[in-house]
Amino acid sequence: MIRKIILGALLLLVVGGAAFAQMGPGAMGLGDDYFPNLGNGGYDVQHYTLDLDVDVETNTIIAHVTIEAIATQDLSQFTLDFGDFNIRGLTVNDQLAVYLQDGTEFTVRPVEPLPNGEPFTVDIRYIGTPEPIQHVIGAIGWINYGEDVYVASEPAGAASFYPVNDHPLDKATYSFRITVPEPYVVAANGLLQDTITEDGDTTYVWEASDPMASYLVTINIGDFVVQTGEGPDGLPIRNYFPSHLAAEGEAAFARQPEMLELFTELFGPYPFEAYGAVVVDRVLPFALETQTLSLFGTGILDGETSGSTPDELIVAHELAHQWFGDSVSLSQWREIWLNEGFATYAQLLWVEHSQGEEAFEANIAGYYSFIANPVFITQGTSAPGNPPPDELFASAVYVRGALTLHALRLRVGDEVFFDILRTYAERYRYGNSSTADFVALAEEVSGEELSALFNAWLYDPVIPDMPELGLSAPE
Ligand code: ARG
Ligand code: ZN
């Protein structure tokens, strides 16, 4: 690993020495036991402004990023997660600052120490080529796939293109000013506020004004057409499709407003200012619930079943994540069943609504036989509550996570179950929760002791029975 030390203001270090002595550096992680280096301690980001001038062909960016944060301790220095870029300027509160680049940890030492509770602004100018971050699930972050760009970062790809406190525990709002040559179009999170064209370049100004985890930030650059519509209570819907696939796109997402109606009824108000889908012109092995604008590959347009899941259910899945995952976020990546179990169960709630009870029960039985299949059990993790770090997206997390919720519903009854989901979505809206929070809330709302049920479903390698449905796993 290359270490670069650049002393922007060597003198100031000496001058500031006495004041630094009483203060500490911010921690280089946020305590996630799976990803100890993700995120950083000592401050809380309020807002990011990402101003990126993008050359798609050479995949270079000229970037100007400002970060508005509040110190949560007396800070002598702090760290951001950030890839390897050529830094052209760095200030903290308008004064030159010293920095150290070490892999994806970028340490900043301001001239003046930052007092606990006080706001501060970091201003960084840099240029370079965003490199995707290699993760066990593949390349994540800023992906330039030849002619176009998409950003899909779960769980830790945001640092591939901007300096960030890269953990869902530190959510922030965002302004994007993304400049691209014509005829490119930019689709990002939030609402498009302006487009400014000058000398053949267009700047797309997007504002995301609800708190957002960094892995849910998305910037997509391509030859898109936009289709607009409305959801419940006038919610703006904007879908971005590759221009040559506009008709297929409209067909694939035609039921989104109906899905929004259903989930609003079951989970409570849609949490954000807008919704929609962006389909990038490439086959992707996943979809992602990027906030206000879920991201899909062209596989979603073929009207078929991707893997074992029909396309329409994937559309429902990413929408449901806006409540569970995006608005209510996990506190530790280990507890990702709180995202995937919930969104997968929501697919079945859409089946129940759109196809009826029999189809719903057939799906539940199908899920059960899937997890009870000895082949599945012997391949990797079988319990959803505690997957190993390289199995965050294991089927157990999705399928058995969903059945965990169904087991809860069978136990407490429909009325209490949906009351639990709505109370949970409301109480932890825009924040973070944990498995313990969810279990405690379920017990509070139902008045029942539920730890045995959750322990069996979430942590026991043995598959619990579902006696209400006559389902049991082979010994
Ligand atoms: N959270 C996504 C989903 O809704 C999964 C993302 C997996 N990412 C990946 N690069 N395979 O299922
Ligand atoms: Zn998901």
Short mmCIF file of C-alpha atoms and ligand atoms in Angstrom, two decimals, residues 289 317-318 321 339-340 343-344 398, ligand 2:
data_model
loop_
_atom_site.label_atom_id
_atom_site.label_comp_id
_atom_site.label_asym_id
_atom_site.label_seq_id
_atom_site.Cartn_x
_atom_site.Cartn_y
_atom_site.Cartn_z
CA GLU A 289 -32.62 -0.15 -3.26
CA HIS A 317 -38.65 -5.91 -3.12
CA GLU A 318 -36.61 -2.79 -3.89
CA HIS A 321 -36.54 -1.46 1.10
CA ASN A 339 -33.13 -5.25 5.37
CA GLU A 340 -33.37 -8.39 3.29
CA ALA A 343 -37.98 -6.72 1.71
CA THR A 344 -38.30 -10.39 0.79
CA TYR A 398 -33.44 -13.34 2.49
ZN ZN B 2 -32.89 -6.58 -0.89
#
